C-alpha atoms as an extended CHARMM CRD file, in Angstrom:
* protein
*
       155  EXT
         1         1  PRO       CA             11.8420000000      -80.5700000000      -51.5830000000  PROA      1               0.0000000000
         2         2  LEU       CA              9.6360000000      -77.1630000000      -51.0690000000  PROA      2               0.0000000000
         3         3  CYS       CA             11.5920000000      -75.3480000000      -53.8840000000  PROA      3               0.0000000000
         4         4  ARG       CA             10.2960000000      -77.9230000000      -56.3200000000  PROA      4               0.0000000000
         5         5  GLU       CA              6.5750000000      -77.5020000000      -55.6630000000  PROA      5               0.0000000000
         6         6  ASP       CA              4.2370000000      -75.9700000000      -57.9650000000  PROA      6               0.0000000000
         7         7  LEU       CA              3.3310000000      -72.2220000000      -57.2190000000  PROA      7               0.0000000000
         8         8  PRO       CA             -0.2350000000      -72.0690000000      -56.2530000000  PROA      8               0.0000000000
         9         9  THR       CA             -2.6610000000      -71.1050000000      -59.0220000000  PROA      9               0.0000000000
        10        10  LYS       CA             -5.6470000000      -68.8830000000      -59.0560000000  PROA      10              0.0000000000
        11        11  ASP       CA             -7.8490000000      -72.0400000000      -60.1380000000  PROA      11              0.0000000000
        12        12  ARG       CA             -6.2950000000      -74.0280000000      -57.1980000000  PROA      12              0.0000000000
        13        13  GLY       CA             -7.0760000000      -71.2180000000      -54.7710000000  PROA      13              0.0000000000
        14        14  LYS       CA            -10.6630000000      -70.9250000000      -55.9520000000  PROA      14              0.0000000000
        15        15  ARG       CA            -11.2790000000      -74.5720000000      -55.6490000000  PROA      15              0.0000000000
        16        16  PHE       CA             -9.6740000000      -74.3950000000      -52.0390000000  PROA      16              0.0000000000
        17        17  LEU       CA            -12.0460000000      -71.5680000000      -51.0000000000  PROA      17              0.0000000000
        18        18  VAL       CA            -15.1900000000      -73.5270000000      -52.3200000000  PROA      18              0.0000000000
        19        19  LYS       CA            -14.0590000000      -76.5050000000      -50.4250000000  PROA      19              0.0000000000
        20        20  LEU       CA            -13.9690000000      -74.4320000000      -47.3360000000  PROA      20              0.0000000000
        21        21  ALA       CA            -17.1540000000      -72.9270000000      -48.0370000000  PROA      21              0.0000000000
        22        22  LYS       CA            -18.6800000000      -76.4550000000      -48.5910000000  PROA      22              0.0000000000
        23        23  ARG       CA            -17.4120000000      -77.4270000000      -45.0770000000  PROA      23              0.0000000000
        24        24  GLY       CA            -19.4680000000      -74.6060000000      -43.4650000000  PROA      24              0.0000000000
        25        25  VAL       CA            -16.5820000000      -71.9860000000      -43.0670000000  PROA      25              0.0000000000
        26        26  PRO       CA            -18.5770000000      -68.7170000000      -42.7060000000  PROA      26              0.0000000000
        27        27  TRP       CA            -15.6490000000      -66.3090000000      -44.2340000000  PROA      27              0.0000000000
        28        28  ALA       CA            -15.3440000000      -68.5480000000      -47.1590000000  PROA      28              0.0000000000
        29        29  GLN       CA            -18.8750000000      -68.8780000000      -47.7690000000  PROA      29              0.0000000000
        30        30  THR       CA            -19.2630000000      -65.0540000000      -47.7400000000  PROA      30              0.0000000000
        31        31  THR       CA            -16.1400000000      -64.8040000000      -50.1640000000  PROA      31              0.0000000000
        32        32  VAL       CA            -17.4870000000      -67.2690000000      -52.6160000000  PROA      32              0.0000000000
        33        33  GLY       CA            -21.1620000000      -65.7170000000      -52.2780000000  PROA      33              0.0000000000
        34        34  SER       CA            -19.9080000000      -62.2560000000      -53.0250000000  PROA      34              0.0000000000
        35        35  SER       CA            -17.6140000000      -63.4570000000      -55.7800000000  PROA      35              0.0000000000
        36        36  ILE       CA            -20.3810000000      -65.5200000000      -57.4800000000  PROA      36              0.0000000000
        37        37  CYS       CA            -23.0220000000      -62.5170000000      -57.0940000000  PROA      37              0.0000000000
        38        38  PHE       CA            -20.5770000000      -60.1210000000      -59.1020000000  PROA      38              0.0000000000
        39        39  GLY       CA            -18.8360000000      -62.5950000000      -61.2380000000  PROA      39              0.0000000000
        40        40  ILE       CA            -15.4190000000      -61.8450000000      -59.8860000000  PROA      40              0.0000000000
        41        41  GLY       CA            -12.2810000000      -64.0180000000      -58.9220000000  PROA      41              0.0000000000
        42        42  GLY       CA            -12.7720000000      -66.3530000000      -61.6110000000  PROA      42              0.0000000000
        43        43  PHE       CA            -16.3980000000      -67.2630000000      -60.6480000000  PROA      43              0.0000000000
        44        44  GLU       CA            -19.1930000000      -67.1190000000      -63.0320000000  PROA      44              0.0000000000
        45        45  LYS       CA            -21.9940000000      -64.6210000000      -62.2580000000  PROA      45              0.0000000000
        46        46  ASP       CA            -25.0350000000      -66.0300000000      -60.7950000000  PROA      46              0.0000000000
        47        47  PRO       CA            -26.5310000000      -63.8780000000      -58.2270000000  PROA      47              0.0000000000
        48        48  GLU       CA            -29.0510000000      -66.3890000000      -57.0770000000  PROA      48              0.0000000000
        49        49  ARG       CA            -26.5290000000      -68.9720000000      -56.1970000000  PROA      49              0.0000000000
        50        50  GLY       CA            -24.1780000000      -66.2770000000      -54.6110000000  PROA      50              0.0000000000
        51        51  VAL       CA            -27.0050000000      -65.1330000000      -52.2730000000  PROA      51              0.0000000000
        52        52  GLU       CA            -27.4200000000      -68.6720000000      -51.2250000000  PROA      52              0.0000000000
        53        53  TRP       CA            -23.8100000000      -68.8000000000      -50.1400000000  PROA      53              0.0000000000
        54        54  LEU       CA            -24.3160000000      -65.5350000000      -48.3320000000  PROA      54              0.0000000000
        55        55  ASN       CA            -27.4730000000      -66.7640000000      -46.5160000000  PROA      55              0.0000000000
        56        56  LYS       CA            -25.3850000000      -69.8470000000      -45.4060000000  PROA      56              0.0000000000
        57        57  ALA       CA            -22.6410000000      -67.5400000000      -43.8460000000  PROA      57              0.0000000000
        58        58  ALA       CA            -25.5020000000      -65.1510000000      -42.5030000000  PROA      58              0.0000000000
        59        59  ALA       CA            -27.3540000000      -68.1780000000      -40.8420000000  PROA      59              0.0000000000
        60        60  GLN       CA            -23.9860000000      -68.6300000000      -38.5980000000  PROA      60              0.0000000000
        61        61  ASN       CA            -24.2060000000      -64.9480000000      -37.6350000000  PROA      61              0.0000000000
        62        62  TYR       CA            -20.9980000000      -63.9470000000      -39.5260000000  PROA      62              0.0000000000
        63        63  PRO       CA            -21.2110000000      -60.1330000000      -39.4620000000  PROA      63              0.0000000000
        64        64  ARG       CA            -19.6350000000      -59.4020000000      -42.7580000000  PROA      64              0.0000000000
        65        65  ALA       CA            -21.9610000000      -61.7030000000      -44.6690000000  PROA      65              0.0000000000
        66        66  LEU       CA            -24.9000000000      -59.7160000000      -42.9940000000  PROA      66              0.0000000000
        67        67  PHE       CA            -23.4130000000      -56.5680000000      -44.1070000000  PROA      67              0.0000000000
        68        68  VAL       CA            -22.9600000000      -57.7620000000      -47.8020000000  PROA      68              0.0000000000
        69        69  LEU       CA            -26.6450000000      -59.0000000000      -47.7050000000  PROA      69              0.0000000000
        70        70  TYR       CA            -27.4960000000      -55.6820000000      -46.1670000000  PROA      70              0.0000000000
        71        71  LYS       CA            -25.8430000000      -53.5800000000      -49.1030000000  PROA      71              0.0000000000
        72        72  LEU       CA            -27.3190000000      -56.1000000000      -51.8920000000  PROA      72              0.0000000000
        73        73  HSD       CA            -30.9830000000      -55.3350000000      -50.2480000000  PROA      73              0.0000000000
        74        74  ARG       CA            -30.3600000000      -51.8060000000      -49.9610000000  PROA      74              0.0000000000
        75        75  GLU       CA            -28.6890000000      -50.9210000000      -53.1510000000  PROA      75              0.0000000000
        76        76  ARG       CA            -30.5840000000      -53.5460000000      -55.0140000000  PROA      76              0.0000000000
        77        77  LEU       CA            -27.4750000000      -54.8130000000      -56.5830000000  PROA      77              0.0000000000
        78        78  VAL       CA            -28.7270000000      -58.4920000000      -56.9820000000  PROA      78              0.0000000000
        79        79  PRO       CA            -32.3940000000      -58.2460000000      -58.5240000000  PROA      79              0.0000000000
        80        80  VAL       CA            -32.8580000000      -61.7780000000      -56.9320000000  PROA      80              0.0000000000
        81        81  LEU       CA            -33.3250000000      -60.0260000000      -53.5970000000  PROA      81              0.0000000000
        82        82  GLY       CA            -35.3670000000      -56.7690000000      -54.7380000000  PROA      82              0.0000000000
        83        83  LYS       CA            -35.1600000000      -53.8070000000      -52.5070000000  PROA      83              0.0000000000
        84        84  CYS       CA            -36.5120000000      -54.2460000000      -48.9020000000  PROA      84              0.0000000000
        85        85  GLN       CA            -35.3350000000      -51.4290000000      -46.6860000000  PROA      85              0.0000000000
        86        86  GLU       CA            -36.7540000000      -53.0510000000      -43.8130000000  PROA      86              0.0000000000
        87        87  GLU       CA            -34.9100000000      -56.4200000000      -44.0690000000  PROA      87              0.0000000000
        88        88  ALA       CA            -32.0120000000      -54.3590000000      -44.8920000000  PROA      88              0.0000000000
        89        89  ASN       CA            -32.0560000000      -52.3150000000      -41.8510000000  PROA      89              0.0000000000
        90        90  LYS       CA            -32.5210000000      -55.4890000000      -39.7270000000  PROA      90              0.0000000000
        91        91  LEU       CA            -29.3380000000      -57.0510000000      -41.6370000000  PROA      91              0.0000000000
        92        92  LEU       CA            -27.3560000000      -53.7520000000      -40.6820000000  PROA      92              0.0000000000
        93        93  LEU       CA            -28.2070000000      -53.6330000000      -36.9660000000  PROA      93              0.0000000000
        94        94  LYS       CA            -27.3960000000      -57.3500000000      -36.6100000000  PROA      94              0.0000000000
        95        95  SER       CA            -23.9120000000      -57.0510000000      -38.2510000000  PROA      95              0.0000000000
        96        96  ALA       CA            -23.3370000000      -53.8000000000      -36.2600000000  PROA      96              0.0000000000
        97        97  ASN       CA            -24.2350000000      -55.5980000000      -33.0830000000  PROA      97              0.0000000000
        98        98  LEU       CA            -22.0360000000      -58.5270000000      -33.8190000000  PROA      98              0.0000000000
        99        99  GLY       CA            -19.3220000000      -55.9970000000      -34.1280000000  PROA      99              0.0000000000
       100       100  PHE       CA            -18.5560000000      -55.3700000000      -37.5570000000  PROA      100             0.0000000000
       101       101  GLY       CA            -16.9610000000      -52.1070000000      -37.8230000000  PROA      101             0.0000000000
       102       102  LEU       CA            -18.4200000000      -51.0640000000      -41.1590000000  PROA      102             0.0000000000
       103       103  ALA       CA            -21.8960000000      -51.8200000000      -40.1700000000  PROA      103             0.0000000000
       104       104  ASN       CA            -21.4040000000      -49.5850000000      -36.9470000000  PROA      104             0.0000000000
       105       105  ILE       CA            -19.9280000000      -46.6710000000      -39.4190000000  PROA      105             0.0000000000
       106       106  GLU       CA            -23.0170000000      -46.9240000000      -41.5970000000  PROA      106             0.0000000000
       107       107  LEU       CA            -25.3120000000      -46.9830000000      -38.6830000000  PROA      107             0.0000000000
       108       108  ALA       CA            -23.6610000000      -43.9250000000      -37.5050000000  PROA      108             0.0000000000
       109       109  LYS       CA            -24.2500000000      -42.3260000000      -40.8750000000  PROA      109             0.0000000000
       110       110  CYS       CA            -27.7780000000      -43.2860000000      -40.9220000000  PROA      110             0.0000000000
       111       111  HSD       CA            -28.6540000000      -41.9050000000      -37.2460000000  PROA      111             0.0000000000
       112       112  SER       CA            -26.9140000000      -38.6620000000      -38.0660000000  PROA      112             0.0000000000
       113       113  LEU       CA            -28.4020000000      -37.9230000000      -41.6040000000  PROA      113             0.0000000000
       114       114  VAL       CA            -31.6350000000      -39.3870000000      -40.9990000000  PROA      114             0.0000000000
       115       115  SER       CA            -31.7360000000      -41.9920000000      -43.7100000000  PROA      115             0.0000000000
       116       116  ASP       CA            -33.0120000000      -45.3450000000      -44.6120000000  PROA      116             0.0000000000
       117       117  GLY       CA            -35.7840000000      -45.3830000000      -41.9600000000  PROA      117             0.0000000000
       118       118  PHE       CA            -33.6530000000      -44.4050000000      -39.1500000000  PROA      118             0.0000000000
       119       119  ARG       CA            -34.7160000000      -41.2830000000      -36.8120000000  PROA      119             0.0000000000
       120       120  LYS       CA            -31.9940000000      -38.6920000000      -36.1810000000  PROA      120             0.0000000000
       121       121  ASN       CA            -30.5210000000      -39.9600000000      -32.8400000000  PROA      121             0.0000000000
       122       122  SER       CA            -27.0910000000      -38.1960000000      -32.2630000000  PROA      122             0.0000000000
       123       123  ALA       CA            -26.3820000000      -40.1160000000      -29.1380000000  PROA      123             0.0000000000
       124       124  GLU       CA            -26.7240000000      -43.1880000000      -31.2410000000  PROA      124             0.0000000000
       125       125  ALA       CA            -24.6500000000      -41.9350000000      -33.9680000000  PROA      125             0.0000000000
       126       126  TYR       CA            -21.7070000000      -40.9910000000      -31.8130000000  PROA      126             0.0000000000
       127       127  PHE       CA            -22.1110000000      -44.4550000000      -30.0120000000  PROA      127             0.0000000000
       128       128  ARG       CA            -21.8270000000      -46.3230000000      -33.1500000000  PROA      128             0.0000000000
       129       129  ALA       CA            -18.9240000000      -44.1570000000      -34.4490000000  PROA      129             0.0000000000
       130       130  SER       CA            -17.1980000000      -44.6590000000      -31.2520000000  PROA      130             0.0000000000
       131       131  VAL       CA            -17.9050000000      -48.6230000000      -31.5610000000  PROA      131             0.0000000000
       132       132  ALA       CA            -16.3610000000      -48.5310000000      -34.9800000000  PROA      132             0.0000000000
       133       133  PHE       CA            -13.3220000000      -46.7250000000      -33.8930000000  PROA      133             0.0000000000
       134       134  ALA       CA            -12.6750000000      -48.8050000000      -30.8660000000  PROA      134             0.0000000000
       135       135  LEU       CA            -12.9310000000      -52.0620000000      -32.9240000000  PROA      135             0.0000000000
       136       136  ASN       CA            -10.2310000000      -50.9200000000      -35.2120000000  PROA      136             0.0000000000
       137       137  GLU       CA             -8.4880000000      -47.6650000000      -34.3720000000  PROA      137             0.0000000000
       138       138  LYS       CA             -6.2630000000      -47.7970000000      -37.5380000000  PROA      138             0.0000000000
       139       139  ASP       CA             -9.5670000000      -47.6930000000      -39.6460000000  PROA      139             0.0000000000
       140       140  GLN       CA             -9.3500000000      -44.3940000000      -41.5280000000  PROA      140             0.0000000000
       141       141  GLN       CA            -13.1010000000      -44.3740000000      -42.2090000000  PROA      141             0.0000000000
       142       142  ALA       CA            -14.0400000000      -45.0610000000      -38.4340000000  PROA      142             0.0000000000
       143       143  ALA       CA            -11.6260000000      -42.3130000000      -37.3550000000  PROA      143             0.0000000000
       144       144  GLN       CA            -12.9550000000      -39.8120000000      -40.1060000000  PROA      144             0.0000000000
       145       145  THR       CA            -16.6040000000      -40.5930000000      -38.9610000000  PROA      145             0.0000000000
       146       146  LEU       CA            -15.9500000000      -40.3110000000      -35.1520000000  PROA      146             0.0000000000
       147       147  GLY       CA            -13.6820000000      -36.9800000000      -35.8710000000  PROA      147             0.0000000000
       148       148  ALA       CA            -16.6730000000      -35.4000000000      -37.9300000000  PROA      148             0.0000000000
       149       149  PHE       CA            -18.8980000000      -35.7350000000      -35.0110000000  PROA      149             0.0000000000
       150       150  HSD       CA            -16.3360000000      -33.7180000000      -32.9050000000  PROA      150             0.0000000000
       151       151  ASN       CA            -15.3180000000      -31.4340000000      -35.6870000000  PROA      151             0.0000000000
       152       152  TYR       CA            -19.0560000000      -30.3960000000      -36.5560000000  PROA      152             0.0000000000
       153       153  GLU       CA            -20.1520000000      -30.6310000000      -32.8820000000  PROA      153             0.0000000000
       154       154  SER       CA            -23.2650000000      -32.5940000000      -34.2930000000  PROA      154             0.0000000000
       155       155  ILE       CA            -23.6340000000      -34.4520000000      -31.0520000000  PROA      155             0.0000000000
C-alpha cells in the first residue's frame, strides 16, 4: 500500500527533473540549467552546460529561461556568456512580451531610470508596471513598482 512506499529523496527528484528536461519540458530545462550554472540543488557547477539547458528552453520561447539568460548576460554571472548589453536587452524584451512579470518590472525600471541602453519613456515604464501587476496582482514587487509611479507622479 501507499504507506509503505519510500519517501522521495533529493537525488530521486533531481533525476526526475533531468528526465523531464531531456524530454524537452521547458520549465525543467530552465530549472536544470539554472541549477547547473550555479551548482545548486545537488548539481555540479558547470556554467557552460547550464547555459546549454537554458538555451534549449529559450529556443521554445519559455519566458523564464529568457529572463534568466538576460540576467546572466547583464550581470555577467556566467563567464561563458560575457557581457553583451544588446543581447541582454533583446532577451528582456522578448521575455516581457511573452508575459513574464519580472521582465515587465525590470523593463519598467529601465525605462524610468534610463538604464541599460533604454531611453526614458514614462508611458512605456507605466505600461510595463501595469502589465506586471495585471499578470499577478498578488505580486508585491509588481504592486510596489506600479504604486511608485503613482506616489512619485513620475508618469
